[in-house]
mmCIF file of C-alpha atoms in Angstrom:
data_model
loop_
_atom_site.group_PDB
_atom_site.id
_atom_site.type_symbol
_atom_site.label_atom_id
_atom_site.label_comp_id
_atom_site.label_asym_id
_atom_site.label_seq_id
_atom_site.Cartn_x
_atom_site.Cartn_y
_atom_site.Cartn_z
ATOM 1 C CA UNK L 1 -192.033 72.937 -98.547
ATOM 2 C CA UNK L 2 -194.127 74.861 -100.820
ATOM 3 C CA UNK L 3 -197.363 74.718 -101.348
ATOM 4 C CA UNK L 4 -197.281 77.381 -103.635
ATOM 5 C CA UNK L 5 -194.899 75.468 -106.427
ATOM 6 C CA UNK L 6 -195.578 74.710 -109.830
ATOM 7 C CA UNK L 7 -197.112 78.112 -110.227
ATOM 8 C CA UNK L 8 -198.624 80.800 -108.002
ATOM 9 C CA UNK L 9 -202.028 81.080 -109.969
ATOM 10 C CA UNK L 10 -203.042 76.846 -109.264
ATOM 11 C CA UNK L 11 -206.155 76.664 -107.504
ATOM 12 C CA UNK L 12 -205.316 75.827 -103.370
ATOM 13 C CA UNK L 13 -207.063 73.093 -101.683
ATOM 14 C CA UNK L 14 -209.687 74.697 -98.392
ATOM 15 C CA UNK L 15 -207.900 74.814 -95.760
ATOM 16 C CA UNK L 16 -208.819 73.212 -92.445
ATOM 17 C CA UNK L 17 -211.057 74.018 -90.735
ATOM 18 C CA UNK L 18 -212.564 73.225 -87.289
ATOM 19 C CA UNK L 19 -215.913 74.115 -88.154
ATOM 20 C CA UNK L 20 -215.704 72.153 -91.248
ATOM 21 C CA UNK L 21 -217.406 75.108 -93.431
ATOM 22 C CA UNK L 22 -216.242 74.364 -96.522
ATOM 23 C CA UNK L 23 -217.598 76.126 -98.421
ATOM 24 C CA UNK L 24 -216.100 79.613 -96.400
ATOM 25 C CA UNK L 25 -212.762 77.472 -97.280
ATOM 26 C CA UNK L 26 -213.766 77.190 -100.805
ATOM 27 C CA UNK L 27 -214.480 81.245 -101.106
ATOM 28 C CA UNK L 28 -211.153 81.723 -99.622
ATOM 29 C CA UNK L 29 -209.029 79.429 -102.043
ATOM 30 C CA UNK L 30 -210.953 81.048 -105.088
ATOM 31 C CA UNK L 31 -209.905 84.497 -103.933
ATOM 32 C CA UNK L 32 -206.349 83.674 -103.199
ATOM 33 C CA UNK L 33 -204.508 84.578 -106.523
ATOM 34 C CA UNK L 34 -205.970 88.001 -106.384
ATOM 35 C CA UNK L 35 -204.868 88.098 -102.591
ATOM 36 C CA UNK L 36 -201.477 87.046 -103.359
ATOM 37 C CA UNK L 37 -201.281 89.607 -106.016
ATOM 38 C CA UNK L 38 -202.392 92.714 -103.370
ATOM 39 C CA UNK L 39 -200.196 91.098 -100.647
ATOM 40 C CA UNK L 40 -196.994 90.884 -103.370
ATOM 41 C CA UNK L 41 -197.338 94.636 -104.771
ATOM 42 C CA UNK L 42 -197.300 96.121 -101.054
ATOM 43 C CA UNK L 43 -194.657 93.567 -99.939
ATOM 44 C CA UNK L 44 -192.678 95.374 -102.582
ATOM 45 C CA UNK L 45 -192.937 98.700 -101.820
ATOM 46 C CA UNK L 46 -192.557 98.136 -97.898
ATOM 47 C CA UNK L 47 -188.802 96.083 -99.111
ATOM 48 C CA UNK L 48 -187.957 96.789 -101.945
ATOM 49 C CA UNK L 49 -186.824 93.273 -102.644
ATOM 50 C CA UNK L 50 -188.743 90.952 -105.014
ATOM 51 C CA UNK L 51 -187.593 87.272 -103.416
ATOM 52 C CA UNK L 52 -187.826 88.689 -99.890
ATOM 53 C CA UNK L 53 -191.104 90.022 -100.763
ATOM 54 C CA UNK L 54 -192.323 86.635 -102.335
ATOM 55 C CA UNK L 55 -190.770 84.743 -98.760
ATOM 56 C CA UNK L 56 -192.944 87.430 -96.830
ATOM 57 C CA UNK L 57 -196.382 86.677 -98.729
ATOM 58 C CA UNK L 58 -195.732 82.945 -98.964
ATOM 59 C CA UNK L 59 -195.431 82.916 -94.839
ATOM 60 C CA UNK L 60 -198.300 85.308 -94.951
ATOM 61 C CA UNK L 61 -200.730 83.324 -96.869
ATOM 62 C CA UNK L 62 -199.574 80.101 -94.807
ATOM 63 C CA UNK L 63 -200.855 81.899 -91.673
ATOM 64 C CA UNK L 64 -203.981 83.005 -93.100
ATOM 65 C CA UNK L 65 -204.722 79.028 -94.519
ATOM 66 C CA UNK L 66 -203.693 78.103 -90.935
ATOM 67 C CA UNK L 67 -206.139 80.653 -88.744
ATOM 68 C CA UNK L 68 -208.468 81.185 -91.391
ATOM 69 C CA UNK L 69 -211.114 78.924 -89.790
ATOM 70 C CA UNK L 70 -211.115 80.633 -85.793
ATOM 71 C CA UNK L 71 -211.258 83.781 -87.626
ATOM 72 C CA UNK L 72 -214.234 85.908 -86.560
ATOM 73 C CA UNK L 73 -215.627 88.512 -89.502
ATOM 74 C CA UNK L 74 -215.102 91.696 -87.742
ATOM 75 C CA UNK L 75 -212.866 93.104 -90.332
ATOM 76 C CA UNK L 76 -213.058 92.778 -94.293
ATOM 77 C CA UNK L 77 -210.873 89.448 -95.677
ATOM 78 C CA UNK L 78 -208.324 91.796 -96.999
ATOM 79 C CA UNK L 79 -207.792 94.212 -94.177
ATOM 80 C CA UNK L 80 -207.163 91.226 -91.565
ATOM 81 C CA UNK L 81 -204.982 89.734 -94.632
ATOM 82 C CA UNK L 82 -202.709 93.128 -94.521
ATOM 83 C CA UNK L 83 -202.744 93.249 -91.388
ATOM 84 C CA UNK L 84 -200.962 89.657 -91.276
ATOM 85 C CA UNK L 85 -198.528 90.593 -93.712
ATOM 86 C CA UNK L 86 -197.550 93.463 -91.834
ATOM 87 C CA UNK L 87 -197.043 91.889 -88.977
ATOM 88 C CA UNK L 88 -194.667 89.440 -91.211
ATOM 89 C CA UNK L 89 -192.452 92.146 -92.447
ATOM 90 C CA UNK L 90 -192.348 93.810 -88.980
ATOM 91 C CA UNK L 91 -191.240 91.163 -87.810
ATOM 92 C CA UNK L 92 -188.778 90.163 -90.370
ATOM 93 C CA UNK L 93 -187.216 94.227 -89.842
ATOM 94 C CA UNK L 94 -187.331 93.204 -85.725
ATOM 95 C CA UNK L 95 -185.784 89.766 -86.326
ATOM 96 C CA UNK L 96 -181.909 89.768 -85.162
ATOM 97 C CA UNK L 97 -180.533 87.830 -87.547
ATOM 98 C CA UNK L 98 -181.323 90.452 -90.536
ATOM 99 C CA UNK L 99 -178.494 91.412 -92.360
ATOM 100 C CA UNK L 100 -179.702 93.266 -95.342
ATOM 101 C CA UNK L 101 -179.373 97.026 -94.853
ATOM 102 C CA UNK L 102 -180.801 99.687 -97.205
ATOM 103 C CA UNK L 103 -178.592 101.834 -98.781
ATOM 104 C CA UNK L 104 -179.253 104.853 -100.413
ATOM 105 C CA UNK L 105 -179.451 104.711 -103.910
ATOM 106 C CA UNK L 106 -178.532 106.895 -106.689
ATOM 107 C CA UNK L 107 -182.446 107.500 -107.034
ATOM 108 C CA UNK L 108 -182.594 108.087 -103.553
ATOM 109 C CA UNK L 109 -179.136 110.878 -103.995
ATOM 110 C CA UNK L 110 -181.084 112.489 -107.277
ATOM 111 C CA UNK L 111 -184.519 112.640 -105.386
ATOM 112 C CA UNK L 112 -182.625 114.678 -102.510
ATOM 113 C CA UNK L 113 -180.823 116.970 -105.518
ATOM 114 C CA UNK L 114 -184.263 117.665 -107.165
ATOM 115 C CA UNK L 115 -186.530 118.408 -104.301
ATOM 116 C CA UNK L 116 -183.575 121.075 -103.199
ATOM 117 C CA UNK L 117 -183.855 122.504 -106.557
ATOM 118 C CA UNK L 118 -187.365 123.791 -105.437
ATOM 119 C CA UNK L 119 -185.495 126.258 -103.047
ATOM 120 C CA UNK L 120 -183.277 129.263 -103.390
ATOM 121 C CA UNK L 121 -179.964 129.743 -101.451
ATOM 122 C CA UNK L 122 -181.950 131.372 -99.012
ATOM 123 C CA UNK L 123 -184.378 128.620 -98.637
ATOM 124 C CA UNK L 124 -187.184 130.353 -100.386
ATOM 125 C CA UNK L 125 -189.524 128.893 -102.774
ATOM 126 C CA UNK L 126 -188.250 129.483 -106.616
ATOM 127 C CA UNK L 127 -191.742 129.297 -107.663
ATOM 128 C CA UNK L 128 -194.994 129.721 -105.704
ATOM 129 C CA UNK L 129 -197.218 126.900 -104.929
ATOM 130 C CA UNK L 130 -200.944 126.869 -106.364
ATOM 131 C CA UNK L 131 -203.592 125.386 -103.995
ATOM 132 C CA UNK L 132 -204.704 122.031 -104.861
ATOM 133 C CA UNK L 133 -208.596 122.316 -106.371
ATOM 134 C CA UNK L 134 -210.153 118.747 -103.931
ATOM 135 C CA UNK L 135 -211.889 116.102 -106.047
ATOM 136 C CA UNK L 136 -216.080 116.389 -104.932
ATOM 137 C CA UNK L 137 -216.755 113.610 -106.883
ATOM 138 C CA UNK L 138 -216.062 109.565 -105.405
ATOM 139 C CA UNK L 139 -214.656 108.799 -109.376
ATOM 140 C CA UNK L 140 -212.117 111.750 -109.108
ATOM 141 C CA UNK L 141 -211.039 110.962 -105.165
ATOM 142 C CA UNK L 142 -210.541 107.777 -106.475
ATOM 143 C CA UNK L 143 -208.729 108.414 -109.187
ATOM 144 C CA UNK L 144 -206.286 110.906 -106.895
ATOM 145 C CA UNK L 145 -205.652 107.684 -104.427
ATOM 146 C CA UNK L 146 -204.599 105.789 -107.312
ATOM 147 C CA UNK L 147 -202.330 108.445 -108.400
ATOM 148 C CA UNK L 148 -200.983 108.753 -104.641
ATOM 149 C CA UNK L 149 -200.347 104.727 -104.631
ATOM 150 C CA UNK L 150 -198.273 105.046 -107.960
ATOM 151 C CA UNK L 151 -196.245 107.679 -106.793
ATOM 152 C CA UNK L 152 -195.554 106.056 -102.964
ATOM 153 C CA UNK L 153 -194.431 102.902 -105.672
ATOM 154 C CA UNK L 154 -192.350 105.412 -107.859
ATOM 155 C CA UNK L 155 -190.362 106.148 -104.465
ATOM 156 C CA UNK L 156 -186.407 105.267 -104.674
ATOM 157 C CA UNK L 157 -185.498 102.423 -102.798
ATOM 158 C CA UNK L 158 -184.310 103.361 -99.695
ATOM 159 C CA UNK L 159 -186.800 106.246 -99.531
ATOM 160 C CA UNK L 160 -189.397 104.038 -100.166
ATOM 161 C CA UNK L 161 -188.204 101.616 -97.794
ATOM 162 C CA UNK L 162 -188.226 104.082 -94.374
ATOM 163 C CA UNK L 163 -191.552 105.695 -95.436
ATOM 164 C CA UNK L 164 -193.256 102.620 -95.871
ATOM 165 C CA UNK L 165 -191.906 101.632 -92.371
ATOM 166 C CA UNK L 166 -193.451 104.454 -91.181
ATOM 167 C CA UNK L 167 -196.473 104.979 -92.306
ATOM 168 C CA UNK L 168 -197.700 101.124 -92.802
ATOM 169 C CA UNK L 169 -196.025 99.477 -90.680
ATOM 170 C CA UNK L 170 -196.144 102.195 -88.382
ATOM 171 C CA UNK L 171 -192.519 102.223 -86.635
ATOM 172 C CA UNK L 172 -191.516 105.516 -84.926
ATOM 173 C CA UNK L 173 -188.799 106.934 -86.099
ATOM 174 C CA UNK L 174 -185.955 106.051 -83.458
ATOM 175 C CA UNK L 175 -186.673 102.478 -84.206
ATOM 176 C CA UNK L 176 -186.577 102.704 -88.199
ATOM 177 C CA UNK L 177 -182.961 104.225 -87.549
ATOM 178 C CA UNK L 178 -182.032 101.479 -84.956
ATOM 179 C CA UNK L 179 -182.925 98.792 -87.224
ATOM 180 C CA UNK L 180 -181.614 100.025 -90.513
ATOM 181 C CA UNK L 181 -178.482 101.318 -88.517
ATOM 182 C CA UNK L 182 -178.857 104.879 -89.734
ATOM 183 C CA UNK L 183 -178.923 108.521 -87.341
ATOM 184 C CA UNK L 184 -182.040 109.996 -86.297
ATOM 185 C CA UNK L 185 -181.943 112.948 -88.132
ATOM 186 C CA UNK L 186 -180.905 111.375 -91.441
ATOM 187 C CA UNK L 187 -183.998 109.058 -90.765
ATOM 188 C CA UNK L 188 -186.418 112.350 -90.480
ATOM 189 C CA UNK L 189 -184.691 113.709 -93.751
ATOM 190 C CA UNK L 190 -185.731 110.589 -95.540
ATOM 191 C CA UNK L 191 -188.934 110.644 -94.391
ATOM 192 C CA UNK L 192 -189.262 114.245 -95.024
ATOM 193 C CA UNK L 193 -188.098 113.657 -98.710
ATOM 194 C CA UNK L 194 -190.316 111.169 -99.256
ATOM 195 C CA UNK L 195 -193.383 113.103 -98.290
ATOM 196 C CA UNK L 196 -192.030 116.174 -100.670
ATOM 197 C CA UNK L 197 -191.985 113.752 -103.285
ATOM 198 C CA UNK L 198 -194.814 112.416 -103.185
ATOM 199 C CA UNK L 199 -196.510 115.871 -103.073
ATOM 200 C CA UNK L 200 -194.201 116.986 -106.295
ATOM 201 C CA UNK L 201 -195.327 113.454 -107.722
ATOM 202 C CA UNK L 202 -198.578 114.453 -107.287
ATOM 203 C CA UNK L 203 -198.632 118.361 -108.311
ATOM 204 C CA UNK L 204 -197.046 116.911 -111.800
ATOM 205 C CA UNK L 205 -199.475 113.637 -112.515
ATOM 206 C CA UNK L 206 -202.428 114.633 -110.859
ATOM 207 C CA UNK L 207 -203.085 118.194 -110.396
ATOM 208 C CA UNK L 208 -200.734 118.317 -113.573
ATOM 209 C CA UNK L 209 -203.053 116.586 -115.840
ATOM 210 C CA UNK L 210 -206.616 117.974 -114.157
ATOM 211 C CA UNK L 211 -205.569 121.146 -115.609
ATOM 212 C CA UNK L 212 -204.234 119.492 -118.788
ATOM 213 C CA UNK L 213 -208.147 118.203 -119.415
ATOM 214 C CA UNK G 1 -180.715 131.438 -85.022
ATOM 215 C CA UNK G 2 -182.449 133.611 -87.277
ATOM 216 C CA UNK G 3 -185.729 134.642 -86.620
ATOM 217 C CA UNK G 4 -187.732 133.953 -89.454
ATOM 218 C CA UNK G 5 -188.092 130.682 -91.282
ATOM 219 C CA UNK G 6 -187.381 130.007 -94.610
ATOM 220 C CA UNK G 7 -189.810 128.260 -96.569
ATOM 221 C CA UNK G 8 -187.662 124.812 -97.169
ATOM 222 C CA UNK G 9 -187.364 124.674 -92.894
ATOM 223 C CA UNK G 10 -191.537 125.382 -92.688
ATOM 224 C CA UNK G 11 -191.461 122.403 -95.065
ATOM 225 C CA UNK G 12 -189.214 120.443 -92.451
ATOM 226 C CA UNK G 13 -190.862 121.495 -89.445
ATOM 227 C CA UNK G 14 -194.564 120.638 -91.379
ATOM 228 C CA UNK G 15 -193.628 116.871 -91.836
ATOM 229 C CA UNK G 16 -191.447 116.744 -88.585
ATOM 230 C CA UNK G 17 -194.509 117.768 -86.194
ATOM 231 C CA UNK G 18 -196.660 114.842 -88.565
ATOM 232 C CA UNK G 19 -194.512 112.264 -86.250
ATOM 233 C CA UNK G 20 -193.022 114.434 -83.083
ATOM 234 C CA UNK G 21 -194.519 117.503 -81.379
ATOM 235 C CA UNK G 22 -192.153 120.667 -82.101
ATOM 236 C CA UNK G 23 -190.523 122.554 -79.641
ATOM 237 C CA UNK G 24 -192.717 126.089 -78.669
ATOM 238 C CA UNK G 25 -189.891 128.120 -80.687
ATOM 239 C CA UNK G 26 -190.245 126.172 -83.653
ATOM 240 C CA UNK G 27 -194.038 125.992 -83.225
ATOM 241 C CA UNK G 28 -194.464 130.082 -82.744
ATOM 242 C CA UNK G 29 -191.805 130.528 -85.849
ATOM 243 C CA UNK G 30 -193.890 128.249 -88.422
ATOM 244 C CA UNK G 31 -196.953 129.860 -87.532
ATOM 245 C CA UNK G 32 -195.233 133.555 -88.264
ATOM 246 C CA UNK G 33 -194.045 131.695 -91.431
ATOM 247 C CA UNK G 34 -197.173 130.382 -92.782
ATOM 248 C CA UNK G 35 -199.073 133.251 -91.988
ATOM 249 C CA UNK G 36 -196.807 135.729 -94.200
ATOM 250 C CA UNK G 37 -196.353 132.632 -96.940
ATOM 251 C CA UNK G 38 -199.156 131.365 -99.321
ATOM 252 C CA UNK G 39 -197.243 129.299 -100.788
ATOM 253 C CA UNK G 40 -196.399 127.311 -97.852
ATOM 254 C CA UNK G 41 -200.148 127.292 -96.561
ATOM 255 C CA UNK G 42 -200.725 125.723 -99.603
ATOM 256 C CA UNK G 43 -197.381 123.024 -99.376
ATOM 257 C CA UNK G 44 -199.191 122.298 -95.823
ATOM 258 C CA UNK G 45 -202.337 121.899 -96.842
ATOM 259 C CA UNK G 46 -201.073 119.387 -99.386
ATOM 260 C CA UNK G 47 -199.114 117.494 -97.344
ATOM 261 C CA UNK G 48 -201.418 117.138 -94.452
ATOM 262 C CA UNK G 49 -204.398 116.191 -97.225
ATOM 263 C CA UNK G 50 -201.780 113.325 -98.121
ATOM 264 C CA UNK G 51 -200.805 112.485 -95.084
ATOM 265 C CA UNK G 52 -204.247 111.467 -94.110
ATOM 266 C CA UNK G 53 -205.148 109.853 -97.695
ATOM 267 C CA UNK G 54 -201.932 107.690 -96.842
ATOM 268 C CA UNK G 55 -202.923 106.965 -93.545
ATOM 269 C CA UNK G 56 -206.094 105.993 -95.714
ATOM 270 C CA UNK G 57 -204.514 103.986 -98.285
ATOM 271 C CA UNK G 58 -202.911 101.693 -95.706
ATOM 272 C CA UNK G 59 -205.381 101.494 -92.953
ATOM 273 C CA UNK G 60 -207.230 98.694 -95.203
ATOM 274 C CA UNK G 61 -208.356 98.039 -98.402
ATOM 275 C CA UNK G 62 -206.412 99.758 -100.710
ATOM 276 C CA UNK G 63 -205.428 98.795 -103.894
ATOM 277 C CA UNK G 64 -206.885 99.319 -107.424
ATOM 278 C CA UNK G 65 -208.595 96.458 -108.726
ATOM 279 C CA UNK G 66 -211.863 96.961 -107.822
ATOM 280 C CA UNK G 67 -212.695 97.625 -104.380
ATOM 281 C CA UNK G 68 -215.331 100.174 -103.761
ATOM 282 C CA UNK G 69 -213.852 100.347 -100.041
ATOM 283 C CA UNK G 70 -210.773 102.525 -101.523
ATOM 284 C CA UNK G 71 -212.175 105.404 -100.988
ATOM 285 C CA UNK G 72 -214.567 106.539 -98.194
ATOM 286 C CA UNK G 73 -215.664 109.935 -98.366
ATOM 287 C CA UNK G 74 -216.257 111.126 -94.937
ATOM 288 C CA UNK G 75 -212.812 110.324 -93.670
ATOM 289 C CA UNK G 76 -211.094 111.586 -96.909
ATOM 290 C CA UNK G 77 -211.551 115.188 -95.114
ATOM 291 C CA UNK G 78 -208.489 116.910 -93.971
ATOM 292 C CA UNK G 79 -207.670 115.571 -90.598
ATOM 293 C CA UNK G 80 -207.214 119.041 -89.367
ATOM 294 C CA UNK G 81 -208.855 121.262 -91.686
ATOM 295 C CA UNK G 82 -208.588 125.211 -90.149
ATOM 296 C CA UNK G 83 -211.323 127.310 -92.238
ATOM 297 C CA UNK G 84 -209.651 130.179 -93.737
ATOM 298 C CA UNK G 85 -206.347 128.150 -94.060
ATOM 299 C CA UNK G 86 -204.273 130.794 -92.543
ATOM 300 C CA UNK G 87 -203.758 128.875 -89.418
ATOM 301 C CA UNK G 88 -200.735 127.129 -88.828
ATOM 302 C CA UNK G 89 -200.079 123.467 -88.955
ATOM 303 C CA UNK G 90 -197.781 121.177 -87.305
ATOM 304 C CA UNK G 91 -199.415 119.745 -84.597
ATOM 305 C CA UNK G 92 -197.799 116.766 -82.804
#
């Protein structure tokens, strides 16, 4: 069953609720296309797998119709929203009858290449690194978290995959190897990488273009 | 074992001690290393400053459209911010 077919966008009916507040039911169906939107992109990045992602917000946004009205407002809509989600794809990375396992990609094999290209064959830097000038202003800190969100989503797959395990979901590292059946140390290389890139990812679009203005 | 890092294991040993505490040796050997290096005061300063924006980014609201909760200034500050910069990093 679906309730979602025919098109994501439809309006939702309120869901239940005990209390009977409607109308808290009718602010929640209004904002549930944009929800479903937020919940989709980070679904995404945390698998890396369109339909799985789609499966994982579907279930998600069930729950939230479904214990929407014994909620209790100590948290923002969205953050308790997330929070569900993440719960979902833990879950569905804990759940024993998983198959899928993340390889590395060819992304992931070029990210490794380029990052080493930063060192010599001593493990020196090639070129020294400039300190970063901090945005005062709330505009520009914005503007460098947005640039920090593109480049977690720029991530290769498998990359991608193990740092958004760890830092969202918030696995430790021996069980982000034990579920996606790779060693301990290549799981702290990944993760490693994937913090390296995003700080290259940043130097270039960020600090890059700062300077550029 | 040699006795000074390089800068590509400070790098390692910067990330590592985000998610496990390092081993005294490696501890003492990063902190000779970043106080000879610049450059990798500066990598660590980086990557700690992201660390906590990501930490940020996924501890709520965070996504573009329009949410004035994306950003909160007081926490944006480096989680472990050493004036002077010359200390050394890692902590577990």
């Amino acid at each position: 069953m679906s309730i979602f077919r025919g098109g994501a966008e439809q309006r939702l009916p309120a869901p239940p609720s005990p209390q009977g507040s409607s109308a808290h039911g009718d602010a929640l169906a209004a904002q549930l296309p944009s929800l479903r939107q937020r919940l989709l992109r980070h679904a995404r990045l945390a698998v890396h797998d369109q339909g799985l992602a789609e499966d994982l917000v579907q279930d998600t946004l069930i729950a939230v119709l479904e214990q929407h009205g014994g909620r209790r407002g100590e948290s923002t809509l969205l953050t308790w929203v997330m929070a569900i989600l993440r719960n979902k794809v833990a879950d569905w990375y804990r759940s024993p009858t998983r198959r899928r396992m993340v390889q590395a990609s060819e992304e992931d094999d070029a990210l490794a290449e380029s990052l080493g290209a930063a060192y010599d064959e001593q493990g020196r830097l090639v070129e020294p690194v400039p300190a970063w000038q901090q945005p005062e202003r709330q505009s520009e800190q914005r503007q460098m978290m947005l640039a920090l969100q593109n480049c977690i989503g720029h991530l290769p797959r498998q990359t991608g995959q193990v740092f958004m395990m760890r830092e969202w979901i918030g696995f430790e590292t021996r069980e982000i190897c034990e579920r996606l059946g790779i060693s301990a140390e290549n799981c702290r290389t990944i993760i490693h990488r994937a913090r390296l890139s995003l700080r290259a990812c940043m130097q270039r679009d960020w600090i890059g273009k700062e300077d550029g203005k | 074992m040699k006795l000074m890092h390089s800068c590509k294991r400070a790098a390692e040993l910067i990330t590592l001690g985000f998610d496990e505490p390092l081993g005294m040796f490696d501890r003492i050997l990063l902190r000779v290393h970043l106080s000879m290096c610049g450059s990798c005061r500066n990598v660590r300063t980086q990557l700690v400053s992201l660390e906590a924006m990501t930490g940020e980014l996924f501890s709520g609201c965070a996504e573009e459209d329009g949410d004035d909760a994306l950003v909160s200034p007081p926490s944006f500050r480096f989680k472990d911010s050493t004036p002077g910069g010359g200390s050394p990093g890692a902590r577990p």
